[in-house]
Amino acid sequence: MGELAFIMSHKVNGVSALHSDLVKQNLFPELHRLHPGRIVNQTNGVTPRRWLRMANKPLAGLITDTIGAGWEADLDRLRELEPHVEDAGFRAAFAVAKRVNKVELSNWAGAELGVKISPDALFDVQIKRIHEYKRQLLNILETIAHWNKIRANPKGPWVPRVRIFGGKAAPGYAVAKEIICLINDVAGVVNSDPVTGDLLKIIYPPNYNVSMAERVIPASDLSEQISTAGKEASGTGNMKFMMNGAPTIGTLDGANVEILAEVGAENFFLFGLTAAEVTRRREDPDHSKKAIEASQPLQDVLQMIAEGRFNPEEPERYHGLVHRVWHHDYFLVAADFAAYHAAQGEVDVAYADPSRWWRMAALNTARSGFFSSDRTIRSYMDEIWQATSAL
Ligand SMILES: *Cc1c(COP(=O)(O)O)cnc(C)c1O
């Protein structure tokens, strides 16, 4: 179907710089040689009217008060916020806007889910369709490792966290549904643990959709974009979080590459194998076994799941899942675990330093102008449609 679509098309868009190269080199190398110039890159964008002005009125108000009106239709103007990030008063106002949204989300979670979450915790969010390549499994395994660390030293200087998941699985995708089930089983045990209390909560509100995204993204502190490198064509959720002042923890995949280039490495928690390294690592049939044997925290987590620690009523529930991580780990969950665990530690260090954190958060917003869909559409007009603007 892809080849038919290619030969019938005027242009083929790779939707991010990295994926456009992969489409040329790995997906359609022969058709690319036959039709050089047909594959183009128009990096995706999101509309700042919906994802910033409508969804996040506290932050939109602060931006207008700081740089004046009109930025919604000229998003590069957000760069005018940059000098203000050195101003402690501006950073405090940015933090207040975020907190207003977090209080609203906390109240909603209390009413809708019956789980109490503290707006003082770091809201760590992964909302997107459930897929093995997006690696919600990596996130929940690391959450368990973090829980173990807190339990071993409950009086330690922990940054309180809420791990927020959202997303639907396709109807026939049994492995994805198993991951949803695991996250909910882990949440049930962790949320009722008196030892960890408000230091760690997990919520998974049902029926993730755009309305929920508009509620959750403005209240997010950390954006989880942790796909196996080479698998996420672009992502657009990553752009919505950046606009709303949530730094990314993520891999070099899709538009994360361009987000990293815009925001700077000091404002992005990068980890994991690159797309080229992923391809090479898969050539070793024992890659996951080796990675698990090299990481005691990961071994402990897999052992707990295998023993039914989160589902004593049916302890064998995840035997298949654990077996696949050990022996058929196509998406490199085990290989990236240790790097992800370390990067999460870096997030805690940064969050514990408010002047550093709010500088990072505000710079994410200030440098997100490139990800306006207005830029994407103007570029389509110039390079694909040869259309001129009526405005
Ligand atoms: C933005 C959005 C997506 C895309 O999210 P990714 O993280 O890029 O996969 C999916 N679903 C909803 C409801 C969204 O708003």
PDB file of C-alpha atoms in Angstrom, residues 154-379:
ATOM      1  CA  PRO A 154      11.652   6.191  53.022  1.00  0.00           C
ATOM      2  CA  LYS A 155      13.172   9.168  54.865  1.00  0.00           C
ATOM      3  CA  GLY A 156      15.463  10.089  51.940  1.00  0.00           C
ATOM      4  CA  PRO A 157      15.261  13.463  50.148  1.00  0.00           C
ATOM      5  CA  TRP A 158      12.828  12.203  47.498  1.00  0.00           C
ATOM      6  CA  VAL A 159      11.058  14.479  45.049  1.00  0.00           C
ATOM      7  CA  PRO A 160       7.356  13.528  45.287  1.00  0.00           C
ATOM      8  CA  ARG A 161       6.053  12.283  41.939  1.00  0.00           C
ATOM      9  CA  VAL A 162       2.774  11.539  40.269  1.00  0.00           C
ATOM     10  CA  ARG A 163       3.189   9.257  37.259  1.00  0.00           C
ATOM     11  CA  ILE A 164       0.276   9.977  34.934  1.00  0.00           C
ATOM     12  CA  PHE A 165      -0.617   7.598  32.103  1.00  0.00           C
ATOM     13  CA  GLY A 166      -3.303   7.973  29.475  1.00  0.00           C
ATOM     14  CA  GLY A 167      -4.043   6.221  26.218  1.00  0.00           C
ATOM     15  CA  LYS A 168      -6.102   3.640  24.384  1.00  0.00           C
ATOM     16  CA  ALA A 169      -5.043   0.385  22.754  1.00  0.00           C
ATOM     17  CA  ALA A 170      -6.381  -0.788  19.405  1.00  0.00           C
ATOM     18  CA  PRO A 171      -9.156  -3.387  19.941  1.00  0.00           C
ATOM     19  CA  GLY A 172      -7.140  -6.422  18.804  1.00  0.00           C
ATOM     20  CA  TYR A 173      -3.786  -5.424  20.296  1.00  0.00           C
ATOM     21  CA  ALA A 174      -3.541  -7.922  23.171  1.00  0.00           C
ATOM     22  CA  VAL A 175       0.019  -6.998  24.195  1.00  0.00           C
ATOM     23  CA  ALA A 176      -0.965  -3.323  24.530  1.00  0.00           C
ATOM     24  CA  LYS A 177      -3.977  -4.253  26.655  1.00  0.00           C
ATOM     25  CA  GLU A 178      -1.715  -6.333  28.888  1.00  0.00           C
ATOM     26  CA  ILE A 179       0.478  -3.241  29.458  1.00  0.00           C
ATOM     27  CA  ILE A 180      -2.633  -1.206  30.421  1.00  0.00           C
ATOM     28  CA  CYS A 181      -3.578  -3.961  32.866  1.00  0.00           C
ATOM     29  CA  LEU A 182      -0.078  -4.001  34.397  1.00  0.00           C
ATOM     30  CA  ILE A 183      -0.007  -0.212  34.896  1.00  0.00           C
ATOM     31  CA  ASN A 184      -3.364  -0.408  36.691  1.00  0.00           C
ATOM     32  CA  ASP A 185      -2.262  -3.361  38.840  1.00  0.00           C
ATOM     33  CA  VAL A 186       0.912  -1.527  39.871  1.00  0.00           C
ATOM     34  CA  ALA A 187      -1.115   1.640  40.601  1.00  0.00           C
ATOM     35  CA  GLY A 188      -3.424  -0.315  42.899  1.00  0.00           C
ATOM     36  CA  VAL A 189      -0.529  -1.538  45.059  1.00  0.00           C
ATOM     37  CA  VAL A 190       1.629   1.610  44.997  1.00  0.00           C
ATOM     38  CA  ASN A 191      -1.228   4.044  45.696  1.00  0.00           C
ATOM     39  CA  SER A 192      -2.227   2.172  48.851  1.00  0.00           C
ATOM     40  CA  ASP A 193       1.331   1.870  50.213  1.00  0.00           C
ATOM     41  CA  PRO A 194       1.561   3.832  53.490  1.00  0.00           C
ATOM     42  CA  VAL A 195       5.388   3.745  53.357  1.00  0.00           C
ATOM     43  CA  THR A 196       5.627   5.780  50.143  1.00  0.00           C
ATOM     44  CA  GLY A 197       2.386   7.804  50.572  1.00  0.00           C
ATOM     45  CA  ASP A 198       2.508  11.087  48.622  1.00  0.00           C
ATOM     46  CA  LEU A 199       6.077  10.374  47.477  1.00  0.00           C
ATOM     47  CA  LEU A 200       4.704   8.238  44.644  1.00  0.00           C
ATOM     48  CA  LYS A 201       1.253   7.996  43.076  1.00  0.00           C
ATOM     49  CA  ILE A 202       0.191   6.523  39.747  1.00  0.00           C
ATOM     50  CA  ILE A 203      -2.978   7.523  37.910  1.00  0.00           C
ATOM     51  CA  TYR A 204      -4.418   6.237  34.652  1.00  0.00           C
ATOM     52  CA  PRO A 205      -7.610   8.165  33.864  1.00  0.00           C
ATOM     53  CA  PRO A 206      -9.762   6.258  31.357  1.00  0.00           C
ATOM     54  CA  ASN A 207     -10.866   7.407  27.883  1.00  0.00           C
ATOM     55  CA  TYR A 208      -7.847   9.489  26.884  1.00  0.00           C
ATOM     56  CA  ASN A 209      -8.872  11.946  24.148  1.00  0.00           C
ATOM     57  CA  VAL A 210      -8.226  15.538  23.037  1.00  0.00           C
ATOM     58  CA  SER A 211     -10.371  17.025  25.821  1.00  0.00           C
ATOM     59  CA  MET A 212      -8.326  15.136  28.406  1.00  0.00           C
ATOM     60  CA  ALA A 213      -5.078  16.153  26.699  1.00  0.00           C
ATOM     61  CA  GLU A 214      -6.167  19.806  26.968  1.00  0.00           C
ATOM     62  CA  ARG A 215      -6.653  19.273  30.717  1.00  0.00           C
ATOM     63  CA  VAL A 216      -3.498  17.241  31.431  1.00  0.00           C
ATOM     64  CA  ILE A 217      -0.790  18.861  29.260  1.00  0.00           C
ATOM     65  CA  PRO A 218      -0.995  22.357  30.830  1.00  0.00           C
ATOM     66  CA  ALA A 219      -0.618  20.678  34.264  1.00  0.00           C
ATOM     67  CA  SER A 220       2.451  18.626  33.261  1.00  0.00           C
ATOM     68  CA  ASP A 221       5.954  19.117  34.611  1.00  0.00           C
ATOM     69  CA  LEU A 222       7.676  16.391  32.595  1.00  0.00           C
ATOM     70  CA  SER A 223       6.943  15.105  29.082  1.00  0.00           C
ATOM     71  CA  GLU A 224       7.645  11.397  28.493  1.00  0.00           C
ATOM     72  CA  GLN A 225       8.761  10.828  24.864  1.00  0.00           C
ATOM     73  CA  ILE A 226      10.602   7.537  25.259  1.00  0.00           C
ATOM     74  CA  SER A 227       9.951   5.582  22.041  1.00  0.00           C
ATOM     75  CA  THR A 228      12.510   3.139  20.643  1.00  0.00           C
ATOM     76  CA  ALA A 229      14.701   5.346  18.430  1.00  0.00           C
ATOM     77  CA  GLY A 230      13.682   5.063  14.769  1.00  0.00           C
ATOM     78  CA  LYS A 231      10.056   4.152  15.482  1.00  0.00           C
ATOM     79  CA  GLU A 232       8.193   7.431  16.230  1.00  0.00           C
ATOM     80  CA  ALA A 233       7.757   9.229  12.889  1.00  0.00           C
ATOM     81  CA  SER A 234       7.404  12.652  14.513  1.00  0.00           C
ATOM     82  CA  GLY A 235       5.143  12.864  17.524  1.00  0.00           C
ATOM     83  CA  THR A 236       2.990  15.921  18.119  1.00  0.00           C
ATOM     84  CA  GLY A 237       2.288  15.391  21.819  1.00  0.00           C
ATOM     85  CA  ASN A 238       5.973  16.200  22.404  1.00  0.00           C
ATOM     86  CA  MET A 239       5.359  19.686  20.867  1.00  0.00           C
ATOM     87  CA  LYS A 240       2.227  20.371  22.966  1.00  0.00           C
ATOM     88  CA  PHE A 241       4.154  19.668  26.183  1.00  0.00           C
ATOM     89  CA  MET A 242       7.099  21.846  25.138  1.00  0.00           C
ATOM     90  CA  MET A 243       4.773  24.811  24.427  1.00  0.00           C
ATOM     91  CA  ASN A 244       3.206  24.378  27.853  1.00  0.00           C
ATOM     92  CA  GLY A 245       6.536  24.521  29.681  1.00  0.00           C
ATOM     93  CA  ALA A 246       7.160  20.814  30.353  1.00  0.00           C
ATOM     94  CA  PRO A 247      10.742  19.694  29.619  1.00  0.00           C
ATOM     95  CA  THR A 248      11.122  16.368  27.817  1.00  0.00           C
ATOM     96  CA  ILE A 249      12.692  13.143  29.015  1.00  0.00           C
ATOM     97  CA  GLY A 250      13.229  11.359  25.762  1.00  0.00           C
ATOM     98  CA  THR A 251      15.131   9.461  23.129  1.00  0.00           C
ATOM     99  CA  LEU A 252      16.620  10.776  19.875  1.00  0.00           C
ATOM    100  CA  ASP A 253      13.494   9.914  17.884  1.00  0.00           C
ATOM    101  CA  GLY A 254      11.060  11.744  15.619  1.00  0.00           C
ATOM    102  CA  ALA A 255      10.678  15.459  16.276  1.00  0.00           C
ATOM    103  CA  ASN A 256      12.394  15.022  19.670  1.00  0.00           C
ATOM    104  CA  VAL A 257      15.582  15.541  17.643  1.00  0.00           C
ATOM    105  CA  GLU A 258      14.379  18.974  16.540  1.00  0.00           C
ATOM    106  CA  ILE A 259      12.984  19.836  19.991  1.00  0.00           C
ATOM    107  CA  LEU A 260      16.416  19.088  21.447  1.00  0.00           C
ATOM    108  CA  ALA A 261      18.083  21.286  18.794  1.00  0.00           C
ATOM    109  CA  GLU A 262      15.707  24.200  19.522  1.00  0.00           C
ATOM    110  CA  VAL A 263      15.691  24.029  23.325  1.00  0.00           C
ATOM    111  CA  GLY A 264      19.324  22.994  23.941  1.00  0.00           C
ATOM    112  CA  ALA A 265      20.720  19.901  25.641  1.00  0.00           C
ATOM    113  CA  GLU A 266      20.750  21.576  29.074  1.00  0.00           C
ATOM    114  CA  ASN A 267      16.926  21.872  28.889  1.00  0.00           C
ATOM    115  CA  PHE A 268      16.152  18.299  27.750  1.00  0.00           C
ATOM    116  CA  PHE A 269      16.701  14.948  29.533  1.00  0.00           C
ATOM    117  CA  LEU A 270      18.177  12.863  26.719  1.00  0.00           C
ATOM    118  CA  PHE A 271      18.861   9.146  27.126  1.00  0.00           C
ATOM    119  CA  GLY A 272      19.005   5.890  25.227  1.00  0.00           C
ATOM    120  CA  LEU A 273      20.237   4.211  22.082  1.00  0.00           C
ATOM    121  CA  THR A 274      20.167   6.086  18.762  1.00  0.00           C
ATOM    122  CA  ALA A 275      18.323   4.661  15.732  1.00  0.00           C
ATOM    123  CA  ALA A 276      21.616   3.342  14.304  1.00  0.00           C
ATOM    124  CA  GLU A 277      22.560   1.788  17.668  1.00  0.00           C
ATOM    125  CA  VAL A 278      19.132   0.140  17.913  1.00  0.00           C
ATOM    126  CA  THR A 279      19.676  -1.570  14.549  1.00  0.00           C
ATOM    127  CA  ARG A 280      23.138  -2.764  15.588  1.00  0.00           C
ATOM    128  CA  ARG A 281      22.024  -3.929  19.066  1.00  0.00           C
ATOM    129  CA  ARG A 282      19.314  -6.148  17.581  1.00  0.00           C
ATOM    130  CA  GLU A 283      22.027  -8.181  15.844  1.00  0.00           C
ATOM    131  CA  ASP A 284      23.017  -9.576  19.276  1.00  0.00           C
ATOM    132  CA  PRO A 285      20.356 -12.217  20.074  1.00  0.00           C
ATOM    133  CA  ASP A 286      21.177 -11.948  23.816  1.00  0.00           C
ATOM    134  CA  HIS A 287      20.911  -8.137  24.078  1.00  0.00           C
ATOM    135  CA  SER A 288      18.032  -8.127  26.565  1.00  0.00           C
ATOM    136  CA  LYS A 289      19.404 -10.940  28.738  1.00  0.00           C
ATOM    137  CA  LYS A 290      22.738  -9.103  28.977  1.00  0.00           C
ATOM    138  CA  ALA A 291      21.072  -5.792  29.847  1.00  0.00           C
ATOM    139  CA  ILE A 292      18.924  -7.405  32.556  1.00  0.00           C
ATOM    140  CA  GLU A 293      21.885  -9.242  34.057  1.00  0.00           C
ATOM    141  CA  ALA A 294      23.808  -5.939  34.181  1.00  0.00           C
ATOM    142  CA  SER A 295      21.023  -4.091  36.081  1.00  0.00           C
ATOM    143  CA  GLN A 296      20.060  -5.248  39.588  1.00  0.00           C
ATOM    144  CA  PRO A 297      17.108  -2.767  39.763  1.00  0.00           C
ATOM    145  CA  LEU A 298      15.661  -4.181  36.517  1.00  0.00           C
ATOM    146  CA  GLN A 299      16.201  -7.774  37.669  1.00  0.00           C
ATOM    147  CA  ASP A 300      14.368  -6.996  40.914  1.00  0.00           C
ATOM    148  CA  VAL A 301      11.441  -5.364  39.082  1.00  0.00           C
ATOM    149  CA  LEU A 302      11.007  -8.282  36.656  1.00  0.00           C
ATOM    150  CA  GLN A 303      11.237 -10.741  39.549  1.00  0.00           C
ATOM    151  CA  MET A 304       8.481  -8.909  41.453  1.00  0.00           C
ATOM    152  CA  ILE A 305       6.180  -8.912  38.419  1.00  0.00           C
ATOM    153  CA  ALA A 306       6.914 -12.601  37.748  1.00  0.00           C
ATOM    154  CA  GLU A 307       6.051 -13.450  41.378  1.00  0.00           C
ATOM    155  CA  GLY A 308       2.678 -11.676  41.108  1.00  0.00           C
ATOM    156  CA  ARG A 309       3.553  -8.916  43.579  1.00  0.00           C
ATOM    157  CA  PHE A 310       0.982  -6.584  41.959  1.00  0.00           C
ATOM    158  CA  ASN A 311      -1.725  -9.194  41.279  1.00  0.00           C
ATOM    159  CA  PRO A 312      -1.676 -11.838  44.044  1.00  0.00           C
ATOM    160  CA  GLU A 313      -5.157 -12.973  42.948  1.00  0.00           C
ATOM    161  CA  GLU A 314      -3.616 -14.284  39.687  1.00  0.00           C
ATOM    162  CA  PRO A 315       0.168 -14.395  40.200  1.00  0.00           C
ATOM    163  CA  GLU A 316       0.961 -15.895  36.798  1.00  0.00           C
ATOM    164  CA  ARG A 317      -0.792 -13.052  34.931  1.00  0.00           C
ATOM    165  CA  TYR A 318       2.413 -11.492  33.542  1.00  0.00           C
ATOM    166  CA  HIS A 319       4.579 -14.557  32.996  1.00  0.00           C
ATOM    167  CA  GLY A 320       4.289 -14.084  29.221  1.00  0.00           C
ATOM    168  CA  LEU A 321       5.172 -10.387  29.456  1.00  0.00           C
ATOM    169  CA  VAL A 322       8.227 -11.012  31.649  1.00  0.00           C
ATOM    170  CA  HIS A 323       9.370 -13.830  29.376  1.00  0.00           C
ATOM    171  CA  ARG A 324       9.184 -11.501  26.356  1.00  0.00           C
ATOM    172  CA  VAL A 325      11.317  -8.825  28.087  1.00  0.00           C
ATOM    173  CA  TRP A 326      13.993 -11.463  28.806  1.00  0.00           C
ATOM    174  CA  HIS A 327      13.974 -13.192  25.423  1.00  0.00           C
ATOM    175  CA  HIS A 328      12.099 -11.271  22.678  1.00  0.00           C
ATOM    176  CA  ASP A 329      12.647  -7.615  23.492  1.00  0.00           C
ATOM    177  CA  TYR A 330      12.331  -6.142  19.981  1.00  0.00           C
ATOM    178  CA  PHE A 331      11.705  -2.614  21.320  1.00  0.00           C
ATOM    179  CA  LEU A 332      14.837  -2.594  23.516  1.00  0.00           C
ATOM    180  CA  VAL A 333      13.095  -1.927  26.832  1.00  0.00           C
ATOM    181  CA  ALA A 334      15.845  -3.745  28.743  1.00  0.00           C
ATOM    182  CA  ALA A 335      18.701  -2.196  26.742  1.00  0.00           C
ATOM    183  CA  ASP A 336      17.490   1.371  27.516  1.00  0.00           C
ATOM    184  CA  PHE A 337      16.347   0.758  31.111  1.00  0.00           C
ATOM    185  CA  ALA A 338      19.534   1.758  32.957  1.00  0.00           C
ATOM    186  CA  ALA A 339      19.967   4.958  30.917  1.00  0.00           C
ATOM    187  CA  TYR A 340      16.307   5.885  31.472  1.00  0.00           C
ATOM    188  CA  HIS A 341      16.577   5.189  35.226  1.00  0.00           C
ATOM    189  CA  ALA A 342      19.661   7.457  35.401  1.00  0.00           C
ATOM    190  CA  ALA A 343      17.932  10.215  33.378  1.00  0.00           C
ATOM    191  CA  GLN A 344      14.959  10.100  35.803  1.00  0.00           C
ATOM    192  CA  GLY A 345      17.483  10.674  38.604  1.00  0.00           C
ATOM    193  CA  GLU A 346      18.718  13.770  36.719  1.00  0.00           C
ATOM    194  CA  VAL A 347      15.111  15.023  36.550  1.00  0.00           C
ATOM    195  CA  ASP A 348      14.832  14.798  40.352  1.00  0.00           C
ATOM    196  CA  VAL A 349      18.077  16.755  40.785  1.00  0.00           C
ATOM    197  CA  ALA A 350      16.851  19.501  38.434  1.00  0.00           C
ATOM    198  CA  TYR A 351      13.357  19.706  40.001  1.00  0.00           C
ATOM    199  CA  ALA A 352      14.848  20.066  43.493  1.00  0.00           C
ATOM    200  CA  ASP A 353      16.447  23.359  42.311  1.00  0.00           C
ATOM    201  CA  PRO A 354      13.470  25.640  41.545  1.00  0.00           C
ATOM    202  CA  SER A 355      15.436  28.428  39.854  1.00  0.00           C
ATOM    203  CA  ARG A 356      17.000  25.872  37.514  1.00  0.00           C
ATOM    204  CA  TRP A 357      13.730  24.050  36.898  1.00  0.00           C
ATOM    205  CA  TRP A 358      11.559  27.075  36.104  1.00  0.00           C
ATOM    206  CA  ARG A 359      14.268  28.507  33.871  1.00  0.00           C
ATOM    207  CA  MET A 360      14.228  25.224  31.918  1.00  0.00           C
ATOM    208  CA  ALA A 361      10.438  25.100  31.825  1.00  0.00           C
ATOM    209  CA  ALA A 362      10.104  28.699  30.616  1.00  0.00           C
ATOM    210  CA  LEU A 363      12.832  28.190  27.972  1.00  0.00           C
ATOM    211  CA  ASN A 364      10.859  25.221  26.638  1.00  0.00           C
ATOM    212  CA  THR A 365       7.909  27.555  26.027  1.00  0.00           C
ATOM    213  CA  ALA A 366      10.109  30.379  24.722  1.00  0.00           C
ATOM    214  CA  ARG A 367      11.824  28.137  22.157  1.00  0.00           C
ATOM    215  CA  SER A 368       8.719  26.247  20.951  1.00  0.00           C
ATOM    216  CA  GLY A 369       7.798  28.703  18.164  1.00  0.00           C
ATOM    217  CA  PHE A 370       9.136  26.418  15.418  1.00  0.00           C
ATOM    218  CA  PHE A 371       6.464  23.834  16.327  1.00  0.00           C
ATOM    219  CA  SER A 372       3.496  26.007  15.388  1.00  0.00           C
ATOM    220  CA  SER A 373       1.460  24.311  12.644  1.00  0.00           C
ATOM    221  CA  ASP A 374       1.397  27.752  10.961  1.00  0.00           C
ATOM    222  CA  ARG A 375       5.064  27.165  10.046  1.00  0.00           C
ATOM    223  CA  THR A 376       4.256  23.678   8.714  1.00  0.00           C
ATOM    224  CA  ILE A 377       1.358  24.928   6.583  1.00  0.00           C
ATOM    225  CA  ARG A 378       3.268  27.938   5.181  1.00  0.00           C
ATOM    226  CA  SER A 379       6.058  25.571   4.250  1.00  0.00           C
TER     227      SER A 379
END
